[in-house]
Short mmCIF file of N, CA, C and O in Angstrom, two decimals:
data_model
loop_
_atom_site.label_atom_id
_atom_site.label_comp_id
_atom_site.label_asym_id
_atom_site.label_seq_id
_atom_site.Cartn_x
_atom_site.Cartn_y
_atom_site.Cartn_z
N MET A 1 110.73 81.47 79.53
CA MET A 1 110.02 82.15 80.59
C MET A 1 108.59 82.40 80.11
O MET A 1 108.38 82.95 79.04
N GLU A 2 107.65 81.97 80.91
CA GLU A 2 106.24 82.20 80.63
C GLU A 2 105.69 83.18 81.66
O GLU A 2 106.06 83.14 82.83
N LEU A 3 104.80 84.05 81.21
CA LEU A 3 104.12 85.00 82.09
C LEU A 3 102.63 84.70 82.05
O LEU A 3 102.07 84.45 80.99
N ARG A 4 102.01 84.73 83.22
CA ARG A 4 100.57 84.55 83.33
C ARG A 4 100.00 85.69 84.15
O ARG A 4 100.57 86.07 85.17
N LYS A 5 98.87 86.22 83.69
CA LYS A 5 98.22 87.34 84.38
C LYS A 5 96.90 86.88 84.97
O LYS A 5 96.13 86.15 84.34
N ASP A 6 96.66 87.32 86.20
CA ASP A 6 95.42 87.03 86.90
C ASP A 6 95.06 88.30 87.67
O ASP A 6 95.93 89.13 87.94
N VAL A 7 93.81 88.48 88.00
CA VAL A 7 93.39 89.62 88.82
C VAL A 7 92.73 89.10 90.07
O VAL A 7 91.82 88.28 90.01
N ARG A 8 93.23 89.56 91.22
CA ARG A 8 92.68 89.14 92.52
C ARG A 8 92.36 90.38 93.34
O ARG A 8 93.26 91.12 93.72
N GLY A 9 91.08 90.58 93.60
CA GLY A 9 90.66 91.70 94.43
C GLY A 9 91.13 93.04 93.89
O GLY A 9 91.53 93.92 94.66
N GLY A 10 91.12 93.22 92.58
CA GLY A 10 91.55 94.48 91.99
C GLY A 10 93.06 94.62 91.82
O GLY A 10 93.54 95.66 91.39
N VAL A 11 93.80 93.58 92.17
CA VAL A 11 95.26 93.60 92.04
C VAL A 11 95.66 92.66 90.91
O VAL A 11 95.22 91.52 90.86
N THR A 12 96.48 93.16 89.99
CA THR A 12 97.00 92.34 88.90
C THR A 12 98.14 91.48 89.44
O THR A 12 99.07 92.00 90.04
N VAL A 13 98.03 90.18 89.25
CA VAL A 13 99.07 89.24 89.66
C VAL A 13 99.71 88.70 88.39
O VAL A 13 99.03 88.12 87.54
N ILE A 14 101.01 88.91 88.25
CA ILE A 14 101.75 88.41 87.10
C ILE A 14 102.72 87.35 87.61
O ILE A 14 103.63 87.66 88.39
N ALA A 15 102.51 86.11 87.18
CA ALA A 15 103.37 85.00 87.58
C ALA A 15 104.44 84.80 86.52
O ALA A 15 104.15 84.78 85.32
N MET A 16 105.67 84.66 86.98
CA MET A 16 106.81 84.45 86.08
C MET A 16 107.31 83.03 86.29
O MET A 16 107.69 82.67 87.39
N ASP A 17 107.33 82.25 85.21
CA ASP A 17 107.66 80.83 85.30
C ASP A 17 108.83 80.52 84.37
O ASP A 17 108.70 80.59 83.15
N GLY A 18 110.00 80.20 84.96
CA GLY A 18 111.16 79.83 84.17
C GLY A 18 112.39 80.65 84.50
O GLY A 18 112.51 81.21 85.59
N ARG A 19 113.28 80.76 83.53
CA ARG A 19 114.56 81.46 83.70
C ARG A 19 114.45 82.88 83.17
O ARG A 19 113.93 83.10 82.09
N LEU A 20 114.98 83.82 83.94
CA LEU A 20 115.03 85.22 83.51
C LEU A 20 116.50 85.56 83.28
O LEU A 20 117.23 85.89 84.22
N ASP A 21 116.92 85.39 82.03
CA ASP A 21 118.33 85.56 81.70
C ASP A 21 118.46 86.36 80.40
O ASP A 21 117.46 86.89 79.89
N SER A 22 119.66 86.45 79.87
CA SER A 22 119.89 87.28 78.69
C SER A 22 119.09 86.80 77.47
O SER A 22 118.75 87.58 76.60
N GLU A 23 118.79 85.53 77.43
CA GLU A 23 118.01 84.99 76.31
C GLU A 23 116.53 85.36 76.41
O GLU A 23 115.89 85.68 75.42
N THR A 24 115.99 85.32 77.62
CA THR A 24 114.55 85.56 77.79
C THR A 24 114.20 87.00 78.17
O THR A 24 113.06 87.42 78.01
N ALA A 25 115.15 87.76 78.68
CA ALA A 25 114.87 89.10 79.22
C ALA A 25 114.19 90.05 78.23
O ALA A 25 113.22 90.72 78.61
N PRO A 26 114.64 90.15 76.98
CA PRO A 26 113.97 91.09 76.07
C PRO A 26 112.49 90.78 75.87
O PRO A 26 111.64 91.67 75.89
N ARG A 27 112.17 89.50 75.70
CA ARG A 27 110.77 89.11 75.52
C ARG A 27 109.97 89.33 76.79
O ARG A 27 108.83 89.80 76.76
N VAL A 28 110.56 88.99 77.94
CA VAL A 28 109.88 89.19 79.22
C VAL A 28 109.59 90.68 79.43
O VAL A 28 108.48 91.05 79.84
N GLN A 29 110.56 91.52 79.17
CA GLN A 29 110.37 92.96 79.33
C GLN A 29 109.21 93.45 78.46
O GLN A 29 108.34 94.18 78.93
N GLN A 30 109.19 93.04 77.23
CA GLN A 30 108.13 93.44 76.31
C GLN A 30 106.77 92.93 76.79
O GLN A 30 105.79 93.67 76.79
N ASN A 31 106.72 91.68 77.21
CA ASN A 31 105.46 91.10 77.68
C ASN A 31 104.99 91.73 78.98
O ASN A 31 103.79 91.93 79.19
N LEU A 32 105.93 92.05 79.88
CA LEU A 32 105.55 92.72 81.12
C LEU A 32 104.94 94.08 80.85
O LEU A 32 103.96 94.47 81.48
N GLU A 33 105.53 94.81 79.92
CA GLU A 33 104.99 96.13 79.57
C GLU A 33 103.55 96.02 79.10
O GLU A 33 102.72 96.86 79.41
N ALA A 34 103.25 94.96 78.35
CA ALA A 34 101.90 94.76 77.84
C ALA A 34 100.92 94.35 78.94
O ALA A 34 99.75 94.71 78.91
N LEU A 35 101.40 93.59 79.93
CA LEU A 35 100.53 93.09 81.00
C LEU A 35 100.39 94.06 82.17
O LEU A 35 99.45 93.98 82.94
N PHE A 36 101.34 94.97 82.31
CA PHE A 36 101.44 95.84 83.47
C PHE A 36 100.45 97.00 83.35
O PHE A 36 100.54 97.79 82.42
N PRO A 37 99.52 97.13 84.31
CA PRO A 37 98.61 98.28 84.25
C PRO A 37 99.36 99.56 84.59
O PRO A 37 100.21 99.59 85.48
N GLY A 38 99.09 100.60 83.87
CA GLY A 38 99.82 101.85 84.05
C GLY A 38 99.65 102.50 85.41
O GLY A 38 100.54 103.18 85.89
N ASP A 39 98.51 102.30 86.03
CA ASP A 39 98.27 102.99 87.30
C ASP A 39 97.63 102.08 88.34
O ASP A 39 96.96 102.53 89.25
N GLY A 40 97.85 100.80 88.23
CA GLY A 40 97.21 99.85 89.13
C GLY A 40 98.14 99.27 90.16
O GLY A 40 99.25 99.75 90.38
N LEU A 41 97.67 98.23 90.79
CA LEU A 41 98.41 97.50 91.81
C LEU A 41 98.85 96.17 91.21
O LEU A 41 98.06 95.47 90.59
N VAL A 42 100.13 95.83 91.41
CA VAL A 42 100.68 94.63 90.77
C VAL A 42 101.48 93.82 91.78
O VAL A 42 102.32 94.37 92.50
N VAL A 43 101.22 92.52 91.81
CA VAL A 43 102.07 91.57 92.53
C VAL A 43 102.79 90.77 91.47
O VAL A 43 102.17 90.17 90.59
N LEU A 44 104.11 90.78 91.52
CA LEU A 44 104.93 90.00 90.62
C LEU A 44 105.32 88.72 91.36
O LEU A 44 106.12 88.76 92.30
N ASP A 45 104.71 87.60 90.97
CA ASP A 45 104.93 86.31 91.64
C ASP A 45 106.12 85.61 90.98
O ASP A 45 106.04 85.15 89.85
N MET A 46 107.21 85.53 91.71
CA MET A 46 108.44 84.93 91.19
C MET A 46 108.72 83.56 91.80
O MET A 46 109.83 83.07 91.76
N SER A 47 107.68 82.93 92.34
CA SER A 47 107.87 81.64 93.00
C SER A 47 108.30 80.54 92.04
O SER A 47 108.87 79.54 92.46
N ARG A 48 108.07 80.71 90.74
CA ARG A 48 108.49 79.72 89.76
C ARG A 48 109.62 80.24 88.86
O ARG A 48 109.89 79.68 87.82
N THR A 49 110.25 81.33 89.29
CA THR A 49 111.42 81.84 88.58
C THR A 49 112.62 81.05 89.09
O THR A 49 112.99 81.16 90.25
N THR A 50 113.19 80.25 88.22
CA THR A 50 114.23 79.31 88.64
C THR A 50 115.63 79.89 88.62
O THR A 50 116.54 79.36 89.26
N TYR A 51 115.81 80.98 87.86
CA TYR A 51 117.14 81.58 87.73
C TYR A 51 116.97 83.02 87.27
O TYR A 51 116.06 83.33 86.49
N MET A 52 117.86 83.91 87.76
CA MET A 52 117.83 85.29 87.29
C MET A 52 119.27 85.78 87.15
O MET A 52 120.05 85.73 88.10
N SER A 53 119.60 86.25 85.96
CA SER A 53 120.92 86.81 85.69
C SER A 53 120.87 88.33 85.82
O SER A 53 119.83 88.90 86.17
N SER A 54 121.97 88.98 85.50
CA SER A 54 121.99 90.45 85.54
C SER A 54 121.00 91.03 84.54
O SER A 54 120.44 92.11 84.77
N ALA A 55 120.73 90.33 83.45
CA ALA A 55 119.72 90.79 82.49
C ALA A 55 118.33 90.78 83.14
O ALA A 55 117.51 91.66 82.88
N GLY A 56 118.09 89.81 84.01
CA GLY A 56 116.83 89.76 84.75
C GLY A 56 116.72 90.90 85.74
O GLY A 56 115.65 91.49 85.93
N LEU A 57 117.83 91.21 86.39
CA LEU A 57 117.83 92.35 87.31
C LEU A 57 117.50 93.64 86.56
O LEU A 57 116.79 94.50 87.07
N ARG A 58 118.02 93.76 85.35
CA ARG A 58 117.73 94.94 84.54
C ARG A 58 116.23 95.03 84.24
O ARG A 58 115.64 96.10 84.30
N VAL A 59 115.60 93.91 83.94
CA VAL A 59 114.16 93.89 83.71
C VAL A 59 113.42 94.39 84.95
O VAL A 59 112.52 95.23 84.86
N LEU A 60 113.82 93.91 86.12
CA LEU A 60 113.17 94.35 87.35
C LEU A 60 113.41 95.83 87.59
O LEU A 60 112.51 96.54 88.06
N LEU A 61 114.60 96.32 87.27
CA LEU A 61 114.89 97.75 87.42
C LEU A 61 113.98 98.57 86.51
O LEU A 61 113.43 99.60 86.92
N LEU A 62 113.78 98.11 85.28
CA LEU A 62 112.90 98.83 84.36
C LEU A 62 111.45 98.81 84.84
O LEU A 62 110.73 99.80 84.72
N VAL A 63 111.02 97.69 85.41
CA VAL A 63 109.67 97.60 85.99
C VAL A 63 109.55 98.59 87.15
O VAL A 63 108.56 99.31 87.27
N TYR A 64 110.57 98.62 87.99
CA TYR A 64 110.57 99.56 89.12
C TYR A 64 110.47 101.00 88.62
O TYR A 64 109.67 101.79 89.13
N ARG A 65 111.25 101.34 87.62
CA ARG A 65 111.22 102.71 87.09
C ARG A 65 109.86 103.03 86.48
O ARG A 65 109.37 104.15 86.59
N GLN A 66 109.25 102.04 85.85
CA GLN A 66 107.92 102.24 85.28
C GLN A 66 106.92 102.57 86.38
O GLN A 66 106.07 103.45 86.21
N THR A 67 107.00 101.88 87.50
CA THR A 67 106.07 102.17 88.60
C THR A 67 106.34 103.55 89.19
O THR A 67 105.41 104.22 89.63
N GLN A 68 107.58 103.99 89.19
CA GLN A 68 107.92 105.30 89.73
C GLN A 68 107.38 106.43 88.86
O GLN A 68 107.08 107.51 89.37
N ARG A 69 107.26 106.20 87.56
CA ARG A 69 106.76 107.21 86.64
C ARG A 69 105.24 107.26 86.59
O ARG A 69 104.66 108.15 85.99
N SER A 70 104.61 106.29 87.20
CA SER A 70 103.15 106.20 87.14
C SER A 70 102.60 106.11 88.55
O SER A 70 103.32 106.23 89.53
N ALA A 71 101.32 105.88 88.62
CA ALA A 71 100.67 105.73 89.93
C ALA A 71 100.60 104.26 90.35
O ALA A 71 99.92 103.92 91.31
N ALA A 72 101.29 103.39 89.63
CA ALA A 72 101.27 101.95 89.95
C ALA A 72 102.04 101.68 91.24
O ALA A 72 102.95 102.42 91.61
N ARG A 73 101.63 100.62 91.90
CA ARG A 73 102.36 100.13 93.09
C ARG A 73 102.64 98.65 92.86
O ARG A 73 101.84 97.93 92.29
N LEU A 74 103.81 98.21 93.36
CA LEU A 74 104.30 96.87 93.03
C LEU A 74 104.81 96.16 94.27
O LEU A 74 105.45 96.77 95.13
N ALA A 75 104.52 94.86 94.33
CA ALA A 75 105.10 93.99 95.37
C ALA A 75 105.64 92.74 94.68
O ALA A 75 105.09 92.28 93.68
N LEU A 76 106.74 92.22 95.22
CA LEU A 76 107.32 90.97 94.73
C LEU A 76 107.03 89.88 95.74
O LEU A 76 107.08 90.11 96.95
N THR A 77 106.78 88.69 95.24
CA THR A 77 106.56 87.56 96.12
C THR A 77 107.23 86.32 95.54
O THR A 77 107.55 86.28 94.36
N GLY A 78 107.44 85.34 96.40
CA GLY A 78 107.95 84.05 95.96
C GLY A 78 109.43 84.03 95.65
O GLY A 78 109.88 83.17 94.90
N LEU A 79 110.20 84.94 96.22
CA LEU A 79 111.63 84.95 95.95
C LEU A 79 112.30 83.75 96.63
O LEU A 79 112.18 83.58 97.84
N SER A 80 112.99 82.96 95.84
CA SER A 80 113.75 81.86 96.42
C SER A 80 114.92 82.44 97.21
O SER A 80 115.24 83.63 97.09
N ASP A 81 115.56 81.61 97.99
CA ASP A 81 116.72 82.09 98.75
C ASP A 81 117.80 82.63 97.82
O ASP A 81 118.42 83.66 98.11
N ASP A 82 118.01 81.97 96.68
CA ASP A 82 119.03 82.42 95.73
C ASP A 82 118.67 83.79 95.13
O ASP A 82 119.52 84.67 95.05
N LEU A 83 117.41 83.94 94.71
CA LEU A 83 117.00 85.22 94.14
C LEU A 83 117.07 86.34 95.19
O LEU A 83 117.52 87.45 94.89
N ARG A 84 116.63 86.02 96.39
CA ARG A 84 116.67 87.02 97.47
C ARG A 84 118.12 87.43 97.75
O ARG A 84 118.41 88.61 97.94
N GLU A 85 119.03 86.47 97.75
CA GLU A 85 120.44 86.76 98.00
C GLU A 85 121.02 87.67 96.92
O GLU A 85 121.73 88.63 97.21
N ILE A 86 120.71 87.37 95.66
CA ILE A 86 121.19 88.19 94.54
C ILE A 86 120.64 89.61 94.66
O ILE A 86 121.37 90.59 94.52
N MET A 87 119.35 89.71 94.93
CA MET A 87 118.73 91.03 95.01
C MET A 87 119.21 91.81 96.23
O MET A 87 119.36 93.03 96.17
N ASP A 88 119.51 91.12 97.30
CA ASP A 88 120.04 91.78 98.49
C ASP A 88 121.45 92.28 98.24
O ASP A 88 121.79 93.42 98.56
N ALA A 89 122.28 91.45 97.63
CA ALA A 89 123.68 91.81 97.37
C ALA A 89 123.80 93.00 96.42
O ALA A 89 124.74 93.78 96.53
N THR A 90 122.84 93.14 95.52
CA THR A 90 122.87 94.23 94.54
C THR A 90 122.08 95.46 94.99
O THR A 90 122.04 96.46 94.29
N GLY A 91 121.43 95.36 96.15
CA GLY A 91 120.66 96.49 96.66
C GLY A 91 119.25 96.58 96.11
O GLY A 91 118.51 97.52 96.42
N PHE A 92 118.84 95.61 95.29
CA PHE A 92 117.53 95.67 94.66
C PHE A 92 116.38 95.46 95.64
O PHE A 92 115.27 95.93 95.40
N LEU A 93 116.61 94.75 96.72
CA LEU A 93 115.51 94.51 97.67
C LEU A 93 114.96 95.81 98.23
O LEU A 93 113.77 95.90 98.54
N ALA A 94 115.81 96.82 98.34
CA ALA A 94 115.37 98.10 98.90
C ALA A 94 114.36 98.81 98.00
O ALA A 94 113.60 99.65 98.47
N PHE A 95 114.33 98.46 96.72
CA PHE A 95 113.42 99.12 95.79
C PHE A 95 111.98 98.60 95.88
O PHE A 95 111.05 99.29 95.47
N PHE A 96 111.81 97.39 96.37
CA PHE A 96 110.53 96.71 96.25
C PHE A 96 109.92 96.36 97.61
O PHE A 96 110.64 96.14 98.58
N THR A 97 108.60 96.27 97.62
CA THR A 97 107.90 95.65 98.73
C THR A 97 107.99 94.14 98.47
O THR A 97 107.57 93.67 97.41
N VAL A 98 108.58 93.41 99.40
CA VAL A 98 108.77 91.97 99.23
C VAL A 98 107.94 91.26 100.30
O VAL A 98 108.07 91.55 101.48
N VAL A 99 107.09 90.34 99.85
CA VAL A 99 106.20 89.61 100.75
C VAL A 99 106.35 88.11 100.49
O VAL A 99 106.95 87.70 99.51
N ASP A 100 105.76 87.31 101.37
CA ASP A 100 105.93 85.86 101.30
C ASP A 100 104.94 85.14 100.39
O ASP A 100 105.19 84.01 99.98
N SER A 101 103.80 85.77 100.10
CA SER A 101 102.79 85.08 99.29
C SER A 101 102.02 86.09 98.43
O SER A 101 102.04 87.29 98.71
N VAL A 102 101.33 85.57 97.44
CA VAL A 102 100.49 86.43 96.59
C VAL A 102 99.44 87.10 97.46
O VAL A 102 99.18 88.31 97.33
N GLU A 103 98.84 86.34 98.36
CA GLU A 103 97.80 86.89 99.23
C GLU A 103 98.35 88.04 100.09
O GLU A 103 97.68 89.05 100.26
N ALA A 104 99.55 87.86 100.62
CA ALA A 104 100.17 88.92 101.41
C ALA A 104 100.47 90.14 100.55
O ALA A 104 100.37 91.28 101.01
N GLY A 105 100.82 89.91 99.29
CA GLY A 105 101.07 91.02 98.36
C GLY A 105 99.80 91.79 98.06
O GLY A 105 99.80 93.02 98.07
N VAL A 106 98.71 91.07 97.82
CA VAL A 106 97.43 91.71 97.58
C VAL A 106 97.04 92.54 98.80
O VAL A 106 96.62 93.71 98.68
N GLU A 107 97.19 91.96 99.97
CA GLU A 107 96.86 92.67 101.22
C GLU A 107 97.75 93.91 101.41
O GLU A 107 97.26 94.98 101.75
N ALA A 108 99.05 93.77 101.19
CA ALA A 108 99.97 94.88 101.38
C ALA A 108 99.65 96.05 100.45
O ALA A 108 99.82 97.21 100.84
N LEU A 109 99.19 95.76 99.24
CA LEU A 109 98.93 96.81 98.28
C LEU A 109 97.55 97.44 98.44
O LEU A 109 97.35 98.57 98.01
N THR A 110 96.64 96.73 99.07
CA THR A 110 95.27 97.26 99.18
C THR A 110 94.97 97.89 100.53
O THR A 110 93.89 98.40 100.74
N VAL A 111 95.92 97.84 101.43
CA VAL A 111 95.72 98.45 102.76
C VAL A 111 96.04 99.91 102.71
O VAL A 111 96.87 100.40 102.06
#
């Protein structure tokens, strides 16, 4: 799993590329913590996330909790049908603002 950070209109965009599973989750969690602004706006682009296990869901839960403890706001984008189905079945979709594109995420967070 590779993470890339970009800033668009004052919003941090973190792109996740690869598998988010028990093998990659600890490193992803650590890297997300380093890239995640404590009080900013973040779009997590998962359009290139090919697989997510329960360990990946745990990473997203920790990211969600981090935003709840701070002034950060978060949107998810690029969820494949499989990822959306997993997150819906586990109730995770209710925690996040989910949008169709990075641009829509930037707009949703800056309005």
